Amino acid sequence: MRAADTATREPGHDFIRDIVQDDLASGRHKTVVTRFPPEPNGYLHIGHAKSICLNFGIAREFGGRCHLRFDDTNPTKEEQEYIDAIERDVRWLGFDWGKHLYHASDYFETLYGWAEHLIKAGKAYVDDQSQEEMRANRGTLIEPGRNSPFRDRSVKANLDLFRRMRAGEFPNGARVLRAKIDMGSGNINMRDPVLYRILHASHPRTGDKWCVYPSYDFAHGQSDAIEHITHSICTLEFEDHRPLYDWFIENLPVPSRPRQYEFARLNMTYTVLSKRVLTLLVRDGHVSGWDDPRMPTIAGLRRRGVPPAAIRDFVRRVGVAKANSTVDYGMFEFSVREALNRTARRRMAVLRPLKVVIENYPEGQVEELEAVNNPEDESAGTREIRFSRELWIERDDFMENPPKKFFRLSPQKEVRLRYAYFLTCREAIKNAAGEVVELRCTYDPATRGGNAPPDGRKVQATLHWVSAADAVDAEVRLYDQLFAKPDPDAANFAADLNPNSLEVLAGCKLEPALVAGNSSDPVQFERQGYFCPDRDSTPGRPVFNRTVGLRDTWAKVSAR
Ligand code: ATP
Ligand code: MG
């Protein structure tokens, strides 16, 4: 037996890859064919990313191919918007299905024929029971089901009724086609599952051609067989469906025999990964849309500034296991920071500005100072930043009556302004309400570039700043967890929402390089975190999203 869990494996190796490797080595398959089979009834989320990276990743690593197949068997819930979003998101994640784009609806005619095949073999029947009767007769985990009174219809009667179902003679729900397997089976999936239901609904691709639609279970495995999928990879909840899929494969003239392998779905703290819940979050206005940066959707993460490489890295670290577990949200943020630390340019931005006036700096003088774009990447080069008599610093970087361990600015205290000079606070100016509105300071001209002066004086803090004359006003959106609890209750999710998941700051001060060239690249605001421009930006009014802070704060937050 193989070890089923990846916890002990190197990242990038797992039991499914082992199986694929063995199957290729033994000649069971000449080439590996996988597929990602989303139902187009919502946007993809980070759980889907795990499945995408696994299926497309295996195909790429082993020189095979991966299909994108829309599981479009339920015309009432599916929309073109979702189809477009899914294609966009898979591509953005870095994967490509080439010409292998398929739809379960491509196979409706074949599947219908196979349903008749089962009827003719005496292995399927038309059931007239109501949904309630069927449910009542299905039994429970400990009680066997009861046979339908329609179970022993003749082949001729079944064929006739099924054809009339297709012809549109009956209303929705009047009858279903069921497989004739075993109502006493310990596996409820084997208790005469529904193969076809009547649904007078127009389908996005087949229009009004059909008024009977195959069930997910009848379409899924057979679609894999039609496409010659070698390894049908799915999540654990389908383990109990495998005997049914195998039964179909045994009893139908399918062109190939895919094997199904199950892995644990991704669960993450503070996050709900259920399309049903995500749909309700959007529909009920708890978020601004599917791409709200607080959403765990691919579109939301993209808008938040998460690079696709970070998602791939995260998925690789999580690994592929056979037991369900919940991944710490901090692990995701770790991957995001890792990716951004390598690539994001450093910039200065003041989120909660406090004015500084340097009394001994000549009025009207402007200096260009050199600043490093990315200390992790020398090729990113340097830029010029402007220094002048009036600056903005972070309000939090000043305290009038600081506690002992506060090393930043306070009256008579000296700090370094990044890339610029040493600065000493001389006086705090207050308004009528007693709030500090401006600092009067002096600088030491002998410290240009932020270097220590000849007397070797040291400072204990370095502050970021923006020159007031150049600063660009911006809105900055700070995001916190959408849910206040590490394990939100999907059944009652509204109660677990975090009321403070979005904080909007206006009047933030950016160094001009942040808006030059209209780049949409992620950046690091020095000392604050990683940010990216939001699509709500307009020419005079940039908007930035905080992707992630610089440090892991979740450990602290959950201990609070
Ligand atoms: P629902 O949210 O209603 O359970 P779904 O997420 O299963 O729907 P599908 O469109 O059927 O939606 O999913 C497509 C594929 O993504 C499936 O193969 C499914 O197993 C996989 N998948 C879905 N959620 C996760 C997850 N959290 N982790 C890993 N894979 C997932
Ligand atoms: Mg599903």
PDB file of C-alpha atoms in Angstrom, residues 143 157 488:
ATOM      1  CA  GLU A 143     -32.676   0.962   6.367  1.00  0.00           C
ATOM      2  CA  ALA A 157     -43.685  -0.031 -21.883  1.00  0.00           C
ATOM      3  CA  PRO A 488     -17.825  29.782   9.479  1.00  0.00           C
TER       4      PRO A 488
END
